mmCIF file of C-alpha atoms in Angstrom:
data_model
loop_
_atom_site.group_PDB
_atom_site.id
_atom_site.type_symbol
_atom_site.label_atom_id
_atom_site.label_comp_id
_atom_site.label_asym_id
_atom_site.label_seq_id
_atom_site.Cartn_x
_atom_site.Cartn_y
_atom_site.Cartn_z
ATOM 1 C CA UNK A 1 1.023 -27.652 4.424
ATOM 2 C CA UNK A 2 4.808 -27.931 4.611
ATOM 3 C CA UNK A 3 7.011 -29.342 8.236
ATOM 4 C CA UNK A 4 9.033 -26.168 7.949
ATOM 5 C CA UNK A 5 8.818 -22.043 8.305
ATOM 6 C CA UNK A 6 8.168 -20.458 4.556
ATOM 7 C CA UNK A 7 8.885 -16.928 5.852
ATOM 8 C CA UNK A 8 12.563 -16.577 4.677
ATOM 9 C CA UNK A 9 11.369 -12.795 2.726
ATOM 10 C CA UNK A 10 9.661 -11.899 6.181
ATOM 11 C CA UNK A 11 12.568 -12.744 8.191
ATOM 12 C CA UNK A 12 14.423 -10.600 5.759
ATOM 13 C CA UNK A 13 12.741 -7.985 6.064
ATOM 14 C CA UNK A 14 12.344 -8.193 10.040
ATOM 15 C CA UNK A 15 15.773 -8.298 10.095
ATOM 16 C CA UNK A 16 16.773 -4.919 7.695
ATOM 17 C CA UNK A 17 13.808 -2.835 9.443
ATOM 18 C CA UNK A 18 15.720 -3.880 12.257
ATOM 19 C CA UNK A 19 19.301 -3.491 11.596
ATOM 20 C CA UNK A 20 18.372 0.229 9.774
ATOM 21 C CA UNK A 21 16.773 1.275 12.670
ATOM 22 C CA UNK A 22 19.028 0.345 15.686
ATOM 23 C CA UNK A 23 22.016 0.346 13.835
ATOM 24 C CA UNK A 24 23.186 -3.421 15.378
ATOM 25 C CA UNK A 25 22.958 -6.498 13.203
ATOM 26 C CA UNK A 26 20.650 -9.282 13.946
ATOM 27 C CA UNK A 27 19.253 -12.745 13.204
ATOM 28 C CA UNK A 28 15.667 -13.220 12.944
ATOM 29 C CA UNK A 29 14.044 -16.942 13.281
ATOM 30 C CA UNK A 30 10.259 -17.901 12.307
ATOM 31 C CA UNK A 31 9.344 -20.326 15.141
ATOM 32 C CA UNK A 32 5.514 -20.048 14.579
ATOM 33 C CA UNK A 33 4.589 -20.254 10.349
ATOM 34 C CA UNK A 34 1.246 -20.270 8.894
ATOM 35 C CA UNK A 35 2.818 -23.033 6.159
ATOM 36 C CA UNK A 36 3.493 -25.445 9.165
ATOM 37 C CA UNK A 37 -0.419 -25.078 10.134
ATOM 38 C CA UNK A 38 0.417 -22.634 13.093
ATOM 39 C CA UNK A 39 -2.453 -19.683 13.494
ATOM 40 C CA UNK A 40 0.033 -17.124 12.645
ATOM 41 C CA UNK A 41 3.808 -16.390 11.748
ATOM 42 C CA UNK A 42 5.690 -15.588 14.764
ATOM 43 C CA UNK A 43 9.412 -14.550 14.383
ATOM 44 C CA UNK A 44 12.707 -13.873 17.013
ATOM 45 C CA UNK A 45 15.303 -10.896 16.148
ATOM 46 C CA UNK A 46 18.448 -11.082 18.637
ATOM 47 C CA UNK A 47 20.834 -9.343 18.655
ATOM 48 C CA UNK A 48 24.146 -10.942 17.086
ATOM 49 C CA UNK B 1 -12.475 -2.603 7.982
ATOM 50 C CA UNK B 2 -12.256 -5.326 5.613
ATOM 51 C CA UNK B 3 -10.579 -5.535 2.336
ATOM 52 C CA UNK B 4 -9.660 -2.496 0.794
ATOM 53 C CA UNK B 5 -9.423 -2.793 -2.807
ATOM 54 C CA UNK B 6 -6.455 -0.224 -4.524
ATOM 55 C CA UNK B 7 -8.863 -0.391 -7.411
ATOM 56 C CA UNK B 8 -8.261 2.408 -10.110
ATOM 57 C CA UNK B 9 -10.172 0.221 -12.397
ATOM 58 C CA UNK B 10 -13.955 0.302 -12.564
ATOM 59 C CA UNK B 11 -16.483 -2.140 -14.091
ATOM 60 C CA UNK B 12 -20.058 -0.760 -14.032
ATOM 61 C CA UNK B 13 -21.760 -2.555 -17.257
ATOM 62 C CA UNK B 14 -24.071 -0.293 -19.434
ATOM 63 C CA UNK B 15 -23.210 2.783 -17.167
ATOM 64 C CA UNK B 16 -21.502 6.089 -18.554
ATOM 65 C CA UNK B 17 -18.191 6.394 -17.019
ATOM 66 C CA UNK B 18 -15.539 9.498 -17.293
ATOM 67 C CA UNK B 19 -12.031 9.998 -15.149
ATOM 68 C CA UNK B 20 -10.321 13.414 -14.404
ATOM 69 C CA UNK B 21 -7.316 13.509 -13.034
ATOM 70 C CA UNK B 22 -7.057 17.223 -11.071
ATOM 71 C CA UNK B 23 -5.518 19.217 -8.101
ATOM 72 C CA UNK B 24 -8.079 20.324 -5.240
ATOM 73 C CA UNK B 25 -7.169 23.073 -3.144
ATOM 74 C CA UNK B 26 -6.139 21.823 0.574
ATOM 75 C CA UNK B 27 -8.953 24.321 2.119
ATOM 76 C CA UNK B 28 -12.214 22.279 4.254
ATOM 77 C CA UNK B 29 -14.720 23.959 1.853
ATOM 78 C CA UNK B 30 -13.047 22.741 -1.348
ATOM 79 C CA UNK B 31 -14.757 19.433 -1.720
ATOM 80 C CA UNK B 32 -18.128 20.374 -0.713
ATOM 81 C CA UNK B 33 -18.424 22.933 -3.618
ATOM 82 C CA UNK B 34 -17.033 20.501 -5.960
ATOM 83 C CA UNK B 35 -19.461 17.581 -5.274
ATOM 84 C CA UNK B 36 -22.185 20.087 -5.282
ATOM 85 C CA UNK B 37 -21.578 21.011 -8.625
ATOM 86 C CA UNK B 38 -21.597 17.150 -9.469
ATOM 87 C CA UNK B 39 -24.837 16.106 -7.743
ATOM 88 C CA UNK B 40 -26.813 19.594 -9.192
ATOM 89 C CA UNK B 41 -26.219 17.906 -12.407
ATOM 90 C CA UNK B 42 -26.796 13.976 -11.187
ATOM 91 C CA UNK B 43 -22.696 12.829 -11.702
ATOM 92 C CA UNK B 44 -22.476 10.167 -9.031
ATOM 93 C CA UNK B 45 -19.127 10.119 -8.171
ATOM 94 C CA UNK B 46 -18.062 6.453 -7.876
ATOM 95 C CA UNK B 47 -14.497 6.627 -7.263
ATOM 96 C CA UNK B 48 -12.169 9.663 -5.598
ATOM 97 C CA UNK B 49 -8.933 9.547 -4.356
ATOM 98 C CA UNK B 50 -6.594 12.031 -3.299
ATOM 99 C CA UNK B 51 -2.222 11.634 -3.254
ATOM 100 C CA UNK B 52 -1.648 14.044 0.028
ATOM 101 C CA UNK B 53 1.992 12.611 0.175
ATOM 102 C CA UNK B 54 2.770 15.955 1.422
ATOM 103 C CA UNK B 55 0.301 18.288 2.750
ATOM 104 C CA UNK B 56 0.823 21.829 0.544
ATOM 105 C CA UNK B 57 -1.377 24.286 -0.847
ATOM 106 C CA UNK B 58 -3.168 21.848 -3.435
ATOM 107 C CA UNK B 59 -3.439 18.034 -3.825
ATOM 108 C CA UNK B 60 -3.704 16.132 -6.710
ATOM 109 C CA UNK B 61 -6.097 13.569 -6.951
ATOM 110 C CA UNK B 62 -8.333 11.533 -9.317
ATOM 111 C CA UNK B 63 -12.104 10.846 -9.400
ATOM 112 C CA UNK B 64 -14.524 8.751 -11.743
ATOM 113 C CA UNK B 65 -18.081 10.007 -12.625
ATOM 114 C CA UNK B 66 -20.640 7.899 -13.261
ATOM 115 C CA UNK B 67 -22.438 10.453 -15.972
ATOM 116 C CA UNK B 68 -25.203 7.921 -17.169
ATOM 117 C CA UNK B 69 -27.772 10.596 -15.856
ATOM 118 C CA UNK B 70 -25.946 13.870 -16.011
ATOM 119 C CA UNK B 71 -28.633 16.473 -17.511
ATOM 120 C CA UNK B 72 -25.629 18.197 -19.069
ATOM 121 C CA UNK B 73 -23.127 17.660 -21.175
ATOM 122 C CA UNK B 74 -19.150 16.908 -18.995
ATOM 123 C CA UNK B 75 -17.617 19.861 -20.875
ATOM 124 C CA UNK B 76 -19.628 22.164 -19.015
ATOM 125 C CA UNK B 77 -19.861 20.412 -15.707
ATOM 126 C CA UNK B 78 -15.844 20.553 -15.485
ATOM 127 C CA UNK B 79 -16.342 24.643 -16.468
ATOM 128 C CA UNK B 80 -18.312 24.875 -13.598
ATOM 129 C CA UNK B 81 -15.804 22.571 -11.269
ATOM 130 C CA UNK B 82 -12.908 24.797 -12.629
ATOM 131 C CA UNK B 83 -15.272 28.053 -11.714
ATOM 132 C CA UNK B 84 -15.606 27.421 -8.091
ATOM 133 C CA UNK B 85 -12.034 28.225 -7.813
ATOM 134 C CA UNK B 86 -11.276 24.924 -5.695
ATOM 135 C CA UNK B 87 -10.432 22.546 -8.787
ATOM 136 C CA UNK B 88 -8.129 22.429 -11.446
ATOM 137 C CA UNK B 89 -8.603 19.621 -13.798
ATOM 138 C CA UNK B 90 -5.806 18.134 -15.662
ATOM 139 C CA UNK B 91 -6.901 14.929 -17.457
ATOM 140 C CA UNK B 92 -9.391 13.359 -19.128
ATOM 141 C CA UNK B 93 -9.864 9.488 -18.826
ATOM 142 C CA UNK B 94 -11.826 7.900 -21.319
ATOM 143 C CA UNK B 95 -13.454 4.572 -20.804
ATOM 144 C CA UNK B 96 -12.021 1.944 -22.948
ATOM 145 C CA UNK B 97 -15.141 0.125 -23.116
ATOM 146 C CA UNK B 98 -18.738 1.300 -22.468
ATOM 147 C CA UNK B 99 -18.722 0.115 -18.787
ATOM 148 C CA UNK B 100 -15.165 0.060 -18.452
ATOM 149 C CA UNK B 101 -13.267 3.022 -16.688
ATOM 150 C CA UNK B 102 -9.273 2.138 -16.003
ATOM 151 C CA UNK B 103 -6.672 5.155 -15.148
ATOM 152 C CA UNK B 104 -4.170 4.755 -17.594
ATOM 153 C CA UNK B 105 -2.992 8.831 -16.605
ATOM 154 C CA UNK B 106 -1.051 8.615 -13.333
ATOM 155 C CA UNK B 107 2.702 7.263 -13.626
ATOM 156 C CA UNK B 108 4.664 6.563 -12.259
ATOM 157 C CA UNK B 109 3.008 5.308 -9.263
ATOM 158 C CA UNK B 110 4.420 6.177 -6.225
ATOM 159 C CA UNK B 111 4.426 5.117 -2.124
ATOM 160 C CA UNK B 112 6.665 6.489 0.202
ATOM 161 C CA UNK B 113 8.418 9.141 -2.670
ATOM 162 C CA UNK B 114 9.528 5.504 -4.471
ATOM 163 C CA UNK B 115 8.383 3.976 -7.854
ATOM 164 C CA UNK B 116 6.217 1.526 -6.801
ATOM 165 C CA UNK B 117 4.183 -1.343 -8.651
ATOM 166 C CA UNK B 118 1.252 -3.287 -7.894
ATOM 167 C CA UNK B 119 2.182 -6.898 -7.599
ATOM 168 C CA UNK B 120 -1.469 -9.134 -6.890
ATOM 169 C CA UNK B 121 -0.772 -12.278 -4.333
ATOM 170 C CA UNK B 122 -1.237 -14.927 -6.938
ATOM 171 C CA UNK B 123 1.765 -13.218 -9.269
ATOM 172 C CA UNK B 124 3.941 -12.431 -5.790
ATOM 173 C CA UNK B 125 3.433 -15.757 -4.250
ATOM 174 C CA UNK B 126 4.374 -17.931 -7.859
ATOM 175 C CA UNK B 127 7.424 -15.452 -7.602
ATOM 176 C CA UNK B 128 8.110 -17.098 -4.082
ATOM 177 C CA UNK B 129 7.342 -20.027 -4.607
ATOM 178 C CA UNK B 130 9.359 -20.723 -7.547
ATOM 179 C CA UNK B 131 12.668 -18.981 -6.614
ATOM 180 C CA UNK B 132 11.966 -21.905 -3.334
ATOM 181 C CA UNK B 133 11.596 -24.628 -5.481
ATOM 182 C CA UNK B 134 14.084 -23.688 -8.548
ATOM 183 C CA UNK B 135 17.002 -22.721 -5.815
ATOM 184 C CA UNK B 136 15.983 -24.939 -3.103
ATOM 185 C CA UNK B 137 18.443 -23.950 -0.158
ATOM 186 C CA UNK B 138 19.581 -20.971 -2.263
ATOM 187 C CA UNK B 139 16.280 -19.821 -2.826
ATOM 188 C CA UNK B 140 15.599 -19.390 0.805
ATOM 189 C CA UNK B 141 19.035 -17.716 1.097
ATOM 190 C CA UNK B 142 18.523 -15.559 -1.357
ATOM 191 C CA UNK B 143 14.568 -14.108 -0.422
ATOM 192 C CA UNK B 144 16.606 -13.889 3.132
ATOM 193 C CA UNK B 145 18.962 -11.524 1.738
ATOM 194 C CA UNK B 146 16.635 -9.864 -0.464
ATOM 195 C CA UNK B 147 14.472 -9.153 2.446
ATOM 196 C CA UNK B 148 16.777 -7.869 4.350
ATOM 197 C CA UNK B 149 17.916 -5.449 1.604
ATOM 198 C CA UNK B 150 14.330 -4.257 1.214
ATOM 199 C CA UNK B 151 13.883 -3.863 4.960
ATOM 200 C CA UNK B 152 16.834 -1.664 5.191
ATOM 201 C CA UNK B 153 15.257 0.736 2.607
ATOM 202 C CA UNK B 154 11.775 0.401 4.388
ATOM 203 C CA UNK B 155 13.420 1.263 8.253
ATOM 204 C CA UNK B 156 15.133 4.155 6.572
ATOM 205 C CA UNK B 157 11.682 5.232 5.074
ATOM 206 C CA UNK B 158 10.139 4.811 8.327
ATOM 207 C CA UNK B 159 12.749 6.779 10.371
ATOM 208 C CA UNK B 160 12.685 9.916 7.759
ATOM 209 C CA UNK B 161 8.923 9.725 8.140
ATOM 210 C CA UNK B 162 9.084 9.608 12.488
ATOM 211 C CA UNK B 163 11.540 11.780 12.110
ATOM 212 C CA UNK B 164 9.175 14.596 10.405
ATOM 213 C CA UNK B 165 6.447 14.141 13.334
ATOM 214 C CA UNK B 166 9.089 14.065 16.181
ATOM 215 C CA UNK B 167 9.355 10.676 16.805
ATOM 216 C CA UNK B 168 13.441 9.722 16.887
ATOM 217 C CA UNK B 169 13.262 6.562 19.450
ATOM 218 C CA UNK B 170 13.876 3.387 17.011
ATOM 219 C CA UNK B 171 11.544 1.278 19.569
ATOM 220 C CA UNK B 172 8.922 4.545 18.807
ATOM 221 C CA UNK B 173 9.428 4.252 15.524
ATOM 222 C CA UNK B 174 8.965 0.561 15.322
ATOM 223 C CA UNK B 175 5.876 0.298 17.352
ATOM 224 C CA UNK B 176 4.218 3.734 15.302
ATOM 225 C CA UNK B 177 5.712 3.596 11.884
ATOM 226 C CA UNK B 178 6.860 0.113 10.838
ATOM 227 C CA UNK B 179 4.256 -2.319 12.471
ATOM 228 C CA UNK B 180 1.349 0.018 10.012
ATOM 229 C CA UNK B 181 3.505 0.029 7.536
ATOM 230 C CA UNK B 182 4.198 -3.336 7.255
ATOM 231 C CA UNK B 183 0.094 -3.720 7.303
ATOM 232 C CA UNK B 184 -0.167 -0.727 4.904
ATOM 233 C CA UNK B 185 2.058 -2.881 2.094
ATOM 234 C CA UNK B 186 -0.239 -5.680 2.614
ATOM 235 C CA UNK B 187 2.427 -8.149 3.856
ATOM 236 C CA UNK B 188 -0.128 -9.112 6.757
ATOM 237 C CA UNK B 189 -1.383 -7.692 9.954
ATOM 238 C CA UNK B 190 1.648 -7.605 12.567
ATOM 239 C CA UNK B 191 1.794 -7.800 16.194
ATOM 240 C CA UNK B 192 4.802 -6.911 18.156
ATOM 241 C CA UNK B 193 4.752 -8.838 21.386
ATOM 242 C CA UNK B 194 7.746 -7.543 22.933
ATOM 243 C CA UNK B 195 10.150 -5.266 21.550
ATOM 244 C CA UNK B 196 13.699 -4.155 23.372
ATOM 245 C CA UNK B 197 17.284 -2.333 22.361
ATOM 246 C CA UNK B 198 18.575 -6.396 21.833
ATOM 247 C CA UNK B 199 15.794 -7.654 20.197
ATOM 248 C CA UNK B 200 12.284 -8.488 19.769
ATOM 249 C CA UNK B 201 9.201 -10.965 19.018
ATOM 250 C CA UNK B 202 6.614 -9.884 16.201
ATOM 251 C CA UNK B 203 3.983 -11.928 15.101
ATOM 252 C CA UNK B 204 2.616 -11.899 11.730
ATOM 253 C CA UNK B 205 -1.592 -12.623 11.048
ATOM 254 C CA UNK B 206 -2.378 -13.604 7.193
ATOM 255 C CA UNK B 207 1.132 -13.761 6.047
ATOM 256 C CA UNK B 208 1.178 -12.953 2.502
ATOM 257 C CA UNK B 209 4.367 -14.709 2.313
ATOM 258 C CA UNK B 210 3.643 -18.091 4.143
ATOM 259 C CA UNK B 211 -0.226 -17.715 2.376
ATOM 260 C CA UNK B 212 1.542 -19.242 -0.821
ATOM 261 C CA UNK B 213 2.838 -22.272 0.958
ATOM 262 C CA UNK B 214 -0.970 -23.281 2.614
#
């Protein structure tokens, strides 16, 4: 178990499904992460 | 449904085992006249799986026969598969071991008209997990960028695929195309708890990705 999100991949990922889609860049943020002992990975994509 | 293993390998000690690799005509009677060819002559068939990428007049597929108790010899059951008209074989694949049936016929593999390669969890998440602990900072930066490279590819699957059943809307396509997807590829079962033309919340249930860190 680690203090700190582990999805840096998945928030890539998120974040080009994203972009490619609606054509608008964004930032994506893991604020719930299996690796910090949270029941699932839960991630953010706003708009930049 | 559970687990779903992408198997192509089987491992049936002391049985008879044979692969074919074949096309099967797209029609709803095909597969019935095949298989009743194979159970007239006691071929259990213990694995079948068809590659409809696109639906056309015939799809290719693959199937492994258990023939421990066939009462006749393969050569002739595969005549009479060819003879109903629905079946065209096109391989042969031998078992390497008594037992031991692996396709070693289809390549490339394919998903989504790419090259694609199976990658098990333990071999993806030492991949992770050492680029993390090699590059540190970098190493996050990097699998950041990296992702986002592959998700770019994967939305402009996805829209080329909505786009072929009507759907154009990207929060459409998200919500029908991606969020299976993303399940399909075995990244984890995703949630998307709101979704909106500025942004969105998805949650993510048995990460693959943060799996490696628990």
């Amino acid at each position: 178990m680690t203090g700190e999100p582990y999805g840096d991949l998945t928030r890539g990922i998120l974040a080009g499904v994203y972009c490619e889609l609606f054509g608008k860049d964004c930032e994506v943020r893991e604020t719930e992460c299996l690796a910090k002992g949270d029941k699932r990975c839960v991630f953010e994509i706003k708009e930049k | 449904m559970g687990e779903f293993d992408l198997s192509r390998i089987l491992v049936w000690p002391k049985r008879k085992l044979i692969g074919v690799t074949f096309r099967l005509k797209a029609r709803f009677e095909a597969l019935p006249l095949v298989t009743a060819v194979t159970s007239k002559h006691s071929v259990m068939t213990a694995y079948f799986a068809s590659s409809p990428a696109v639906v056309g007049e015939d799809v290719p597929g693959i199937a492994f026969f258990d023939i421990t108790d066939a009462d006749t010899p393969f050569s002739i059951i595969l005549s009479e598969l060819e003879s109903t008209g629905m079946v065209k074989i096109l391989e042969i694949i031998e078992p390497v071991a008594e037992g031991l049936l692996i396709d070693n016929i289809s390549h490339p593999l394919t998903a989504g008209g790419e090259r694609a390669i199976i990658l098990r969890g333990a071999g993806y998440r030492d991949f992770v997990k050492g680029i993390k602990e090699q590059l540190d900072a970098a190493g996050k930066l990097f699998l950041y960028f990296e992702g986002c490279e592959m998700g770019k590819g994967y939305g402009k699957l996805h829209r080329s695929i909505a786009k072929a059943v009507g759907i154009k809307d990207p929060i459409e396509i998200c919500r029908r195309v991606s969020l299976p997807a993303f399940q399909w590829a075995g990244f984890g079962r995703a949630e998307i708890i709101q979704i909106s033309y500025s942004g969105g919340t998805v949650a993510i249930y048995d990460s693959s990705n943060a799996r490696g860190r628990r």
